[in-house]
Amino acid sequence: MYNLPITIMWSGQPFPLGATWDGGGVNFALFSAHAEAVHLCIFDAAGRHELQRLEIKTRTDDVWHCYLPQARPGMLYGYRVHGPYRPQDGHRFNAHKLLIDPYVKSLAGEIEWSDAHFGYRIGHDNQDLSFDRSDNARAMPKCRVVDPAYDWGDDQPPRIPWPDTVIYETHVKGFTMRHPAVPPELRGTYAGLASAPAIEHFRRLGITAVELMPVHAFAHDRHLIDRNLCNYWGYNSLAFLAPEPRYAATGRVTEFKTMVKALHAAGIEVILDVVYNHTAEGNQLGPTLSLRGIDNVSYYRLVSGNPRYYMDFTGCGNTLRTANPRVLQLVRDSLRYWVEEMHVDGFRFDLAVALTRGANNVEMSSAFLDEIARDPVLSQVKLIAEPWDLGLGGYQLGGFPRGWGEWNDRYRDTLRAFGKADADTIGQFATRFTGSSDLYERSGRAPYSSINFITSHDGFTLHDLVSYNAKHNEANLEGNRDGNDNNLSWNCGAEGPTDDSAVNALRRRQKRNFLTMLFLSQGVPMLLGGDEIGRTQGGNNNAYCQDNEISWLNWNLGDEERQLLGFVRRLIRLRSRRSAFHRDKFFQGRPVRPSGLRDIIWFNPQGREMDQESWRQSQARCLGVFLAGDPVERRPGRHPSPADKLWHWLISWVRSAVRSKLPEETRVPGIALLKRLVHWILFQLRANADGSILILLNANHEPVTFSIPALDERLVWSPLIDTFYEDGRKSFAQLDPGDNYCLYGRSIAVLHTRRNKRFLPGTLASK
């Protein structure tokens, strides 16, 4: 691996930061503007014993650097940084603490919690103003030098256009821990997520991207460990460039790369949920693990005039100081590493607003946003903001620049309220269902700027949303005080599990309703992993510390779960095949060619267009919407529809067949006849595969008779979905304009156009 003791040390280079293997040795570079000395510590293969301590003597522009020609990949190391310990001035240097390299790309071992990890003496009257001299090295994770070489073969990013994207939010460990078809040794790992059963599920479901909850190396909080819990979700970053080692069956960084490669081969993008807003070091009473001991003043936002304390816009004790160019560089370098070296396709930024703050206020022209916009790599990947933090002015939904998607919590809350039949919701429902134009259109953004979700990791699962009125977080051992009390949930008549068949049937219908609204809305749908198979957390809406069966997906599927899974597959397939459900422009209410009908029309149950009075009715809970089908122009890079493929094939076939088979004198009329036949076939395909849509929604508990609008006598309607039925299917021949449709209580029907046979092209009736 490498020879000890290290006898040769060269000055090396200040760039790149971190430990970099170049084939002949390793360059080490660490930024610290206020350090007085830096020591590189080298450990044995087990990471238990410090074998050598080397003083780094070369400093260039506040970067301490050296080059070790005898070092090799696999070497374990850490830093000790000397400087003043004056918390009242913001400085918290303590060379008794081994520190993690901010640019480390692989970690070995875990934190073994003890008082030694704190820079001050726990229990001292002066708290963090005291100084602790105990050494924590033995109980700290060690940094590992990596060899970045990897054979990516022909791996290419899928580059799914935003409007065609369907996101699946999941947890690397929780997805496969209980999957019987995944080998036991791979469950809960990157390799498990890349296994054939996992990828087969994604492919058959029809999603285009997995959004992975944090995979940056993170720390379990001491107070959780003390209660036999852990930080399962992982929003507690320890190292921004290192994949979480507990998810690697092999213990190697290459396992993550292999996972990405396998998902790409299946046409699935990989989006990472990243936490750059804070770190695991907490507030002034937190441990000294990395940035705090390297240069506290540079890396963290401190209270002006009292730098002993931290500005906390995150609720986690500290906030990263991205206004500092070196800290911004760390974030940017981390992002680029995950794109260029790990081949990920995008990022969801946790509490993204915290990264945009200047001296105090939110700045949407911040260096962070500007840096990403100008970066030739990062500006080309999918960027998603959680558009808020906990500080003053921190709610910025709709405020991010073009090119960004945003988690739309107004969509979530509005559809939850409409789904449980709250009053005064139809106007907001219509706005959210059609892409939230009030948030995005004025600034020149598109419907796909809205990341739509009914449920996410943070809150109830879909099953629990329709099964509980209140949270049940007792397992978190916080007296059920944690988690949100405002869930906009409804238990359908009984709290939690019940044997009442009517309640259970209503819950199943409500799940179908929410899923139908989600996948047929304009914007980018995000499905919470497990909602497609009825996953429950037993009413826990804050399962951040539950690394157990509360959080893990249950793959023991009964008939009910299989039926729901089949329904979700149908919905996603329907969405992907119908351009009306994933437009790249907002509806305008204007006529579209060739039908002359407006692109969207809202109706009341009588089949009449909604007027202002209809929208103002506070008790209105039933409405319908007409969505015009193609001719929306096809977007560059969008996958051709089946009708498009068949069209090109038939034209090619007609030309070759006519030229080779027909005599010269019959070629012209023969081509005309066959072309007419091709046009008729294509007309039927597009009428059925990408025609107009009529969606009828009834949030009331009573059935409603809905009159089919008289839009065009040439159009008749056939069923695609009716959520009242367990399989989501209702069979009838067709509906003509003016016919009545019985829309049962708390159900949604989706109809599509078929061309009336009396008006087929070329028939006498149509002439």
C-alpha positions in Angstrom: 0.0 0.0 0.0 2.6 2.5 1.1 5.9 2.5 2.9 6.4 3.9 6.4 7.9 5.9 7.7 7.4 8.6 5.1 10.9 10.0 4.5 10.3 12.3 1.6 8.0 15.4 1.6 7.9 17.9 -1.2 6.1 21.2 -1.1 3.5 20.1 -3.6 0.7 22.3 -5.0 -2.1 24.3 -3.5 -4.5 23.0 -6.1 -6.5 20.8 -6.2 -7.7 20.8 -2.6 -7.8 17.5 -0.8 -5.7 14.4 -1.3 -5.0 13.7 -5.0 -3.3 10.6 -6.3 -1.5 11.4 -9.6 0.0 8.0 -10.3 3.4 8.8 -8.7 2.4 10.1 -5.2 -0.2 12.0 -3.4 -0.7 15.8 -3.1 -2.3 17.1 0.1 -3.9 20.6 0.2 -6.0 22.1 3.0 -7.5 25.6 3.2 -7.3 27.5 6.5 -6.9 31.2 6.7 -6.4 31.5 10.4 -4.3 28.4 11.3 -0.9 28.8 12.8 0.3 25.3 11.9 -1.1 22.1 10.2 0.0 18.5 10.8 -0.8 15.6 8.5 -1.4 12.4 10.5 -0.9 9.0 9.0 -2.6 5.9 10.4 -2.3 2.1 10.2 -4.6 0.1 7.9 -7.1 -0.4 10.7 -7.2 3.3 11.5 -6.6 2.8 15.2 -3.0 3.9 15.6 -1.4 7.1 14.5 1.9 6.0 12.9 3.4 9.4 11.8 2.7 13.1 12.1 4.1 15.4 9.4 4.2 19.1 9.7 3.0 20.8 6.5 5.3 23.9 6.1 4.3 25.3 2.8 1.4 27.8 2.7 0.1 29.5 -0.5 -2.9 31.9 -0.4 -4.0 30.3 2.9 -3.7 26.8 1.5 -1.4 24.4 3.3 0.1 21.8 1.0 2.7 19.1 0.5 3.4 16.2 -1.8 4.3 12.7 -0.6 5.9 10.6 -3.4 5.8 7.5 -1.1 2.0 7.7 -0.4 -0.4 5.5 -2.3 -4.2 5.0 -2.6 -5.6 3.4 0.5 -3.5 5.5 2.9 -5.5 6.6 6.0 -5.0 10.1 7.2 -6.4 13.1 9.1 -5.4 16.6 10.1 -4.5 18.4 13.3 -4.7 22.1 13.0 -3.1 24.6 15.4 -4.3 28.0 16.2 -6.0 30.1 18.9 -8.8 28.7 20.9 -10.9 31.9 21.6 -14.6 31.1 21.1 -15.5 34.7 22.0 -13.6 35.7 18.9 -14.9 32.9 16.8 -11.7 30.7 16.8 -12.0 27.1 18.0 -8.7 25.5 17.0 -7.8 22.4 19.1 -4.9 20.3 17.8 -5.9 17.5 20.2 -8.7 16.8 17.8 -8.2 14.8 14.6 -10.1 16.5 11.8 -11.7 15.2 8.6 -10.4 16.7 5.4 -13.3 18.7 3.8 -12.3 17.3 0.4 -12.0 13.6 1.5 -13.4 11.2 -1.1 -13.6 8.1 1.1 -14.0 7.6 4.8 -13.0 4.6 6.9 -14.7 3.8 10.1 -17.4 5.6 12.1 -17.5 8.1 15.0 -17.4 6.4 18.4 -19.0 9.0 20.5 -17.3 10.2 23.7 -16.5 13.6 25.4 -13.2 13.6 23.6 -14.8 14.7 20.3 -15.6 18.1 21.9 -13.2 21.0 21.9 -14.3 22.0 25.3 -14.7 20.1 28.6 -18.2 18.7 28.8 -19.8 19.7 32.1 -17.4 22.6 32.8 -19.0 25.7 34.3 -17.6 27.8 31.4 -19.1 25.4 28.8 -17.5 26.0 25.4 -15.1 28.6 26.7 -13.2 25.9 28.5 -10.6 23.8 26.6 -10.3 20.0 26.3 -7.0 18.3 25.9 -8.2 14.7 25.4 -7.2 13.1 22.1 -10.1 11.8 19.9 -8.1 10.2 17.1 -8.8 6.6 17.9 -12.6 7.1 17.8 -12.7 9.2 14.6 -13.3 8.1 11.0 -10.1 8.3 9.0 -9.7 9.9 5.5 -8.7 7.4 2.8 -6.7 8.3 -0.3 -8.6 7.0 -3.4 -7.6 6.1 -6.9 -10.3 7.7 -9.1 -9.7 5.2 -12.0 -12.9 3.5 -13.1 -14.1 1.9 -16.4 -17.3 3.7 -17.3 -17.5 1.9 -20.6 -20.2 3.5 -22.8 -22.0 5.2 -19.9 -24.0 8.2 -21.0 -26.4 10.4 -19.0 -30.0 9.8 -20.0 -30.7 13.5 -20.2 -34.5 13.2 -19.8 -36.2 16.5 -20.7 -37.7 18.2 -17.7 -41.3 17.9 -18.9 -40.9 14.1 -19.4 -39.3 13.6 -16.0 -41.0 11.4 -13.3 -39.0 11.4 -10.0 -39.0 8.6 -7.4 -37.7 9.8 -4.0 -36.2 6.9 -2.0 -33.6 5.9 0.6 -30.6 3.8 -0.5 -30.9 1.5 2.6 -34.6 1.5 3.1 -35.5 0.6 -0.5 -33.9 -2.9 -0.4 -33.5 -3.9 3.3 -36.6 -6.1 3.2 -36.6 -7.0 -0.5 -36.6 -10.8 -0.7 -35.2 -11.0 -4.2 -32.1 -8.9 -3.4 -29.3 -11.0 -2.0 -29.0 -10.5 1.8 -25.4 -9.3 1.6 -26.5 -6.5 -0.8 -29.6 -5.3 1.0 -29.4 -1.7 2.1 -26.5 -0.8 -0.2 -25.6 0.9 -3.4 -25.1 -2.6 -5.0 -28.6 -3.5 -3.8 -30.1 -0.5 -5.5 -28.3 -1.5 -8.7 -29.5 -5.1 -8.4 -31.8 -6.6 -11.1 -34.9 -6.7 -8.9 -34.5 -3.0 -7.9 -34.0 -1.8 -11.5 -36.8 -4.0 -12.7 -39.2 -2.3 -10.3 -38.1 1.1 -11.5 -38.4 0.2 -15.1 -41.8 -1.4 -14.8 -43.0 1.5 -12.7 -42.0 3.9 -15.5 -40.1 6.5 -13.4 -37.3 8.4 -15.1 -35.2 9.5 -12.1 -34.4 8.3 -8.6 -33.8 11.1 -6.1 -31.7 9.6 -3.3 -31.9 10.9 0.2 -28.5 12.1 1.4 -25.5 9.9 0.4 -22.8 12.3 1.5 -21.0 10.8 4.4 -22.9 11.9 7.5 -22.8 11.5 11.3 -25.3 10.0 13.7 -26.0 12.5 16.4 -24.7 11.6 19.9 -28.1 12.2 21.6 -29.7 9.7 19.2 -27.0 7.0 19.7 -27.5 7.4 23.4 -31.2 6.5 22.9 -30.5 3.6 20.6 -31.6 5.6 17.6 -29.7 7.1 14.7 -29.8 9.7 12.0 -31.4 7.4 9.4 -32.3 10.1 6.9 -28.7 11.5 6.8 -29.3 15.2 6.8 -26.2 15.7 8.9 -23.3 16.1 6.5 -19.8 15.2 7.6 -18.0 15.1 4.2 -19.3 16.6 1.0 -17.3 14.6 -1.5 -17.4 11.1 0.1 -20.2 8.7 -0.4 -21.7 7.3 2.8 -19.6 4.3 3.6 -22.3 2.4 5.5 -24.2 2.0 2.2 -21.2 0.3 0.4 -21.3 -3.5 0.6 -17.7 -3.6 -0.7 -16.5 -0.6 1.2 -15.4 0.9 -2.1 -16.3 4.2 -3.8 -16.5 2.3 -7.1 -19.7 0.6 -5.8 -21.5 4.0 -6.0 -20.2 4.4 -9.6 -21.4 1.0 -10.5 -24.9 1.8 -9.2 -25.1 5.0 -11.3 -23.8 3.1 -14.4 -26.5 0.4 -13.9 -29.3 2.9 -13.5 -28.1 4.8 -16.6 -28.2 1.6 -18.6 -31.8 1.3 -17.6 -32.5 4.9 -18.8 -32.9 6.2 -15.2 -31.2 9.4 -14.0 -29.7 9.8 -10.5 -30.5 12.9 -8.5 -28.9 13.4 -5.1 -30.5 15.2 -2.2 -27.6 17.3 -0.9 -27.1 19.1 2.4 -24.7 22.1 2.1 -26.6 24.4 4.4 -25.2 23.0 7.6 -22.9 20.3 9.0 -22.9 17.7 11.7 -20.9 20.0 14.1 -24.0 21.8 15.4 -23.9 24.9 17.5 -21.3 26.3 19.9 -21.9 23.2 22.1 -21.3 20.7 19.3 -18.4 18.5 18.5 -15.2 19.4 16.7 -15.0 17.0 13.7 -13.8 19.0 10.7 -14.6 22.6 9.6 -14.9 23.9 13.1 -11.4 22.9 14.0 -9.9 23.8 10.6 -11.1 27.4 10.5 -14.4 28.1 12.3 -14.5 31.8 11.3 -14.1 31.1 7.6 -16.5 28.2 7.2 -19.5 29.2 9.4 -21.8 32.2 9.7 -21.2 33.6 13.1 -23.3 36.2 15.0 -22.1 39.7 14.2 -20.7 41.3 17.4 -20.8 38.0 19.3 -19.0 35.4 17.2 -19.0 32.8 19.9 -22.5 31.9 18.6 -23.7 30.7 15.2 -26.3 32.0 12.9 -28.8 29.2 12.6 -31.0 29.4 9.5 -31.4 25.6 9.4 -32.6 24.5 12.7 -29.5 22.3 13.0 -27.2 24.7 15.0 -25.1 26.2 12.3 -25.2 27.6 8.7 -22.4 27.2 6.2 -20.9 30.6 5.1 -21.2 30.3 1.3 -20.5 34.1 1.0 -16.8 33.2 1.7 -15.2 32.4 -1.7 -13.3 29.4 -0.3 -16.5 27.9 1.2 -18.4 28.5 -2.1 -15.5 26.8 -3.8 -15.9 23.8 -1.6 -19.6 23.5 -2.5 -18.9 24.0 -6.2 -16.0 21.5 -6.2 -18.2 19.0 -4.4 -21.0 19.4 -7.0 -18.7 19.1 -9.9 -17.0 16.0 -8.4 -20.4 14.2 -8.2 -21.2 15.1 -11.8 -17.8 14.6 -13.4 -16.4 11.7 -11.4 -19.6 10.0 -10.1 -21.8 10.8 -13.2 -24.9 11.9 -11.3 -27.5 13.8 -13.2 -28.7 16.5 -10.8 -29.2 17.7 -7.2 -32.0 18.6 -4.8 -30.7 21.2 -2.4 -31.9 20.9 1.1 -32.9 24.3 2.6 -31.5 25.9 -0.5 -32.3 29.5 0.6 -29.7 29.2 3.3 -27.1 29.0 0.5 -28.2 32.3 -1.0 -28.0 34.5 2.1 -25.6 37.5 2.1 -24.8 39.4 5.3 -28.3 38.7 6.6 -30.9 38.8 3.9 -31.8 36.4 1.1 -30.1 37.4 -2.2 -31.4 35.7 -5.3 -28.5 37.3 -7.1 -26.1 35.6 -4.7 -22.7 34.3 -5.5 -23.9 30.7 -5.0 -26.6 31.0 -7.7 -24.4 33.0 -10.0 -21.6 30.4 -9.7 -23.9 27.6 -10.7 -25.4 29.5 -13.6 -22.0 30.3 -15.0 -20.5 26.9 -14.5 -20.4 24.9 -17.8 -21.0 21.6 -16.0 -23.4 22.4 -13.2 -25.6 24.6 -15.3 -26.4 21.6 -17.5 -27.7 19.2 -14.8 -31.0 19.1 -13.1 -31.2 21.6 -10.2 -34.0 21.4 -7.6 -34.4 23.8 -4.7 -36.1 23.3 -1.4 -37.0 27.0 -1.6 -37.0 27.9 2.0 -35.0 28.0 5.2 -35.9 28.9 8.8 -34.6 32.5 8.7 -36.4 35.8 8.2 -37.6 36.0 4.6 -36.6 32.4 4.1 -39.7 31.3 2.2 -38.8 31.8 -1.5 -41.2 29.5 -3.4 -41.2 30.9 -7.0 -38.1 33.0 -6.4 -35.3 30.9 -7.9 -34.0 31.7 -11.3 -34.7 30.0 -14.6 -33.3 26.5 -14.9 -34.2 25.6 -11.4 -37.0 23.3 -10.3 -38.6 23.9 -6.8 -40.3 21.6 -4.3 -43.8 23.1 -4.4 -45.3 22.8 -0.9 -48.3 24.9 -2.0 -49.1 22.2 -4.5 -48.9 19.6 -1.7 -51.1 21.5 0.7 -53.7 22.5 -1.9 -54.2 19.0 -3.3 -54.4 17.5 0.2 -57.0 20.0 1.1 -59.0 19.5 -2.0 -58.7 15.7 -1.7 -60.3 15.7 1.7 -63.0 18.1 0.5 -62.1 21.3 2.4 -64.1 24.4 1.4 -62.7 27.2 -0.8 -60.2 25.0 -2.6 -61.3 24.7 -6.3 -59.6 27.9 -7.4 -56.3 27.1 -5.8 -56.6 23.5 -7.0 -57.0 24.6 -10.6 -53.9 26.8 -10.3 -51.8 24.1 -8.8 -53.1 21.4 -11.1 -52.1 23.4 -14.2 -48.5 24.1 -13.1 -48.7 27.0 -10.7 -48.5 29.8 -13.3 -48.9 32.4 -10.5 -45.5 31.4 -9.2 -43.5 30.8 -12.4 -45.0 32.3 -15.6 -44.3 35.9 -14.9 -40.6 35.3 -14.5 -40.4 33.4 -17.8 -40.3 29.9 -16.2 -42.2 26.9 -17.3 -44.7 24.5 -15.7 -41.8 22.0 -15.1 -40.3 24.5 -12.6 -42.9 23.0 -10.1 -41.8 19.8 -8.5 -45.2 18.4 -7.5 -45.6 16.0 -4.6 -48.4 14.9 -2.3 -46.0 13.2 0.1 -42.2 13.2 0.7 -39.8 11.7 3.1 -40.6 14.5 5.5 -44.2 13.7 6.7 -46.8 11.1 6.3 -46.6 8.4 3.6 -49.6 8.3 1.2 -51.1 5.4 3.2 -50.8 7.2 6.4 -52.1 10.5 4.9 -55.5 8.7 4.5 -55.3 6.7 7.7 -54.4 9.2 10.4 -55.7 12.5 11.6 -52.7 13.1 13.9 -49.1 12.1 14.0 -47.9 9.2 16.1 -44.2 9.7 16.7 -43.9 8.0 20.0 -41.1 5.8 18.7 -38.9 8.8 18.3 -38.8 9.1 22.2 -39.6 12.8 22.2 -43.0 12.6 23.7 -44.7 12.9 20.3 -43.6 16.6 20.3 -41.5 16.4 17.1 -42.9 16.5 13.6 -45.5 18.7 12.0 -49.0 18.9 13.5 -50.6 20.5 10.4 -50.7 17.5 8.0 -54.0 18.2 6.2 -54.7 14.5 6.6 -57.9 12.6 7.0 -58.3 9.1 8.4 -61.5 8.3 6.5 -63.4 7.5 9.7 -61.0 5.6 11.9 -57.6 6.3 13.3 -55.0 3.9 12.1 -55.5 0.2 11.2 -59.1 -0.9 11.2 -61.3 -3.9 10.2 -64.0 -1.6 8.9 -64.3 -2.6 5.2 -66.0 0.6 4.2 -63.2 2.7 5.7 -60.5 0.6 4.1 -62.3 0.8 0.7 -62.4 4.6 1.0 -58.8 4.8 1.9 -57.8 2.8 -1.2 -59.9 5.1 -3.3 -58.4 8.2 -1.7 -54.9 6.9 -2.5 -56.0 6.4 -6.2 -57.4 9.9 -6.2 -54.2 11.5 -4.9 -52.0 9.5 -7.3 -54.2 10.4 -10.3 -54.1 14.1 -9.4 -50.3 13.9 -9.0 -49.5 12.2 -12.3 -51.9 14.2 -14.4 -50.9 17.6 -13.1 -48.7 19.9 -15.1 -45.2 20.1 -13.7 -42.8 17.3 -12.6 -44.3 14.6 -10.4 -42.4 13.2 -7.5 -43.5 9.9 -6.0 -42.4 9.0 -2.5 -40.8 5.6 -2.6 -43.2 2.9 -1.3 -46.4 4.9 -1.9 -46.9 2.7 -5.0 -47.2 -0.4 -2.7 -49.0 1.2 0.3 -46.1 1.7 2.6 -47.0 2.8 6.1 -44.9 4.3 8.9 -47.6 3.6 11.5 -48.5 7.3 11.6 -45.0 8.5 12.2 -44.5 11.7 10.2 -40.9 12.3 11.2 -39.2 9.0 11.0 -35.7 10.6 10.6 -34.3 8.4 13.4 -36.0 5.1 12.5 -33.5 2.8 10.8 -35.9 -0.2 11.1 -39.1 -1.6 9.7 -40.9 1.7 10.4 -38.9 3.2 7.5 -38.0 0.3 5.3 -40.1 -0.7 2.3 -42.2 -3.8 2.9 -42.0 -6.0 -0.3 -44.4 -8.7 1.0 -47.2 -7.6 -1.3 -50.8 -8.8 -0.9 -53.5 -8.4 -3.5 -54.3 -4.9 -2.4 -50.7 -3.7 -2.8 -50.3 -5.4 -6.1 -53.4 -3.8 -7.4 -52.2 -0.3 -6.3 -48.8 -1.0 -7.9 -50.6 -1.8 -11.2 -52.7 1.3 -11.0 -49.6 3.5 -10.5 -47.9 1.9 -13.5 -50.9 2.7 -15.6 -50.9 6.3 -14.5 -47.3 6.9 -15.3 -47.7 5.1 -18.6 -50.7 7.3 -19.4 -48.8 10.5 -18.5 -45.8 9.6 -20.6 -48.0 8.9 -23.7 -50.1 12.0 -23.5 -48.6 15.3 -24.2 -51.6 17.1 -22.6 -50.2 16.0 -19.2 -46.6 17.3 -19.5 -46.6 20.5 -21.5 -43.5 22.7 -21.6 -45.7 25.9 -21.7 -48.5 27.1 -19.6 -52.1 26.8 -20.8 -53.4 30.1 -22.3 -57.1 29.3 -22.8 -56.6 30.0 -26.5 -57.8 28.0 -29.6 -55.3 25.5 -30.9 -55.1 24.0 -34.3 -56.6 22.0 -36.0 -59.6 21.5 -33.7 -60.1 25.2 -33.0 -60.9 24.3 -29.4 -59.1 26.2 -26.6 -56.2 24.4 -25.0 -58.0 24.2 -21.6 -61.6 24.7 -20.5 -63.1 24.2 -17.0 -66.6 23.0 -16.6 -69.2 22.6 -13.9 -71.2 19.4 -13.4 -73.9 20.7 -15.8 -71.4 20.7 -18.6 -71.2 24.5 -18.8 -68.0 26.4 -18.7 -67.1 27.7 -15.3 -67.7 31.4 -14.8 -66.6 33.7 -12.0 -69.6 32.9 -9.9 -68.8 29.2 -10.2 -65.3 29.7 -9.0 -66.5 31.8 -6.0 -68.7 29.1 -4.6 -67.0 28.1 -1.4 -68.8 24.7 -1.1 -68.0 23.7 -4.7 -66.2 20.4 -4.7 -66.8 19.0 -8.2 -65.5 20.3 -11.5 -64.2 19.1 -14.9 -61.4 20.1 -17.1 -60.8 19.7 -20.8 -57.2 19.5 -22.0 -56.5 19.7 -25.7 -54.2 17.0 -27.0 -51.4 17.3 -29.6 -50.7 19.5 -31.7 -48.4 20.8 -29.1 -45.1 21.1 -31.0 -42.6 18.4 -30.1 -39.7 19.5 -27.9 -36.1 19.0 -29.0 -34.8 15.9 -27.4 -38.3 14.5 -26.5 -38.8 10.9 -27.3 -41.0 10.3 -30.4 -44.5 9.0 -29.7 -45.6 5.6 -31.0 -47.7 7.4 -33.6 -44.7 9.3 -34.8 -42.6 6.2 -35.1 -45.3 4.4 -37.0 -45.8 7.4 -39.3 -42.2 7.5 -40.4 -42.1 3.7 -40.9 -45.3 3.6 -42.9 -44.2 6.5 -45.2 -40.9 4.7 -45.8 -42.6 1.5 -46.5 -45.1 3.0 -48.9 -42.4 4.7 -50.9 -40.3 1.5 -51.2 -43.3 -0.7 -51.8 -44.8 1.4 -54.5 -41.6 2.0 -56.4 -40.7 -1.7 -56.4 -44.1 -3.3 -56.9 -46.3 -1.0 -59.1 -46.0 -0.5 -62.8 -44.9 3.0 -63.9 -48.4 4.0 -65.1 -50.1 3.2 -61.7 -47.4 4.5 -59.3 -48.8 8.1 -58.9 -52.5 7.0 -58.1 -51.1 4.1 -56.0 -49.0 6.4 -53.9 -51.9 8.7 -53.4 -54.2 5.9 -52.3 -51.7 4.4 -49.9 -50.8 7.8 -48.4 -54.5 8.4 -47.8 -54.6 5.0 -46.0 -51.6 5.9 -43.9 -53.1 9.3 -43.0 -56.3 7.6 -41.8 -54.4 5.0 -39.7 -52.2 7.8 -38.2 -55.4 9.9 -37.5 -56.9 7.0 -35.5 -53.6 6.4 -33.6 -53.3 10.1 -32.6 -57.0 10.3 -31.7 -56.5 7.4 -29.4 -52.8 7.8 -28.3 -52.5 11.6 -27.9 -56.0 13.0 -28.2 -57.8 15.4 -25.9 -58.6 14.6 -22.3 -61.6 15.3 -20.1 -61.0 14.9 -16.3 -63.9 14.9 -13.9 -63.2 15.4 -10.2 -65.6 14.9 -7.3 -64.2 15.6 -3.9 -67.7 15.4 -2.3 -68.9 12.3 -0.5 -72.1 12.1 -2.6 -72.3 11.0 -6.3 -72.7 13.7 -8.9 -74.2 13.4 -12.4 -71.8 15.1 -14.8 -73.1 16.2 -18.2 -70.5 15.7 -21.0 -69.7 19.1 -22.5 -70.8 19.7 -26.1 -67.4 20.7 -27.3 -67.5 19.2 -30.8 -70.1 16.8 -32.2 -67.3 15.0 -34.0 -65.8 13.9 -30.6 -67.0 11.0 -28.5 -65.5 10.0 -25.2 -64.2 6.7 -23.8 -62.9 5.9 -20.3 -59.3 5.6 -19.3 -59.6 5.7 -15.5 -62.3 5.8 -12.9 -60.9 5.8 -9.4 -64.2 4.6 -7.8 -63.3 1.1 -9.0 -60.7 -0.9 -7.3 -58.7 -1.5 -10.5 -59.4 2.1 -11.7 -61.2 0.8 -14.8 -64.8 1.4 -15.9 -66.1 -0.2 -19.1 -68.6 1.4 -21.4 -68.8 1.9 -25.1 -68.7 5.6 -25.5 -70.2 8.9 -24.4 -71.6 11.5 -26.8 -71.8 15.2 -26.0 -74.7 15.8 -23.7 -74.6 12.3 -22.2 -74.5 11.9 -18.4 -71.7 10.4 -16.5 -72.3 9.2 -12.9 -69.3 10.3 -10.9 -69.4 8.6 -7.6 -68.4 10.3 -4.3 -64.7 11.0 -3.8 -63.6 9.8 -7.2 -62.0 11.0 -10.4 -62.8 9.9 -14.0 -60.4 10.4 -16.9 -61.9 10.2 -20.4 -60.3 10.6 -23.8 -61.5 11.4 -27.2 -62.4 9.1 -30.0 -63.4 10.3 -33.4 -67.1 9.7 -34.1 -67.4 7.2 -37.0 -69.9 9.5 -38.7 -67.1 12.0 -39.2 -64.1 9.9 -40.3 -61.9 11.6 -42.9 -62.9 10.6 -46.4 -66.4 9.3 -45.5 -69.6 10.7 -47.0 -70.8 11.7 -43.5 -67.8 13.9 -42.9 -68.4 15.6 -46.3 
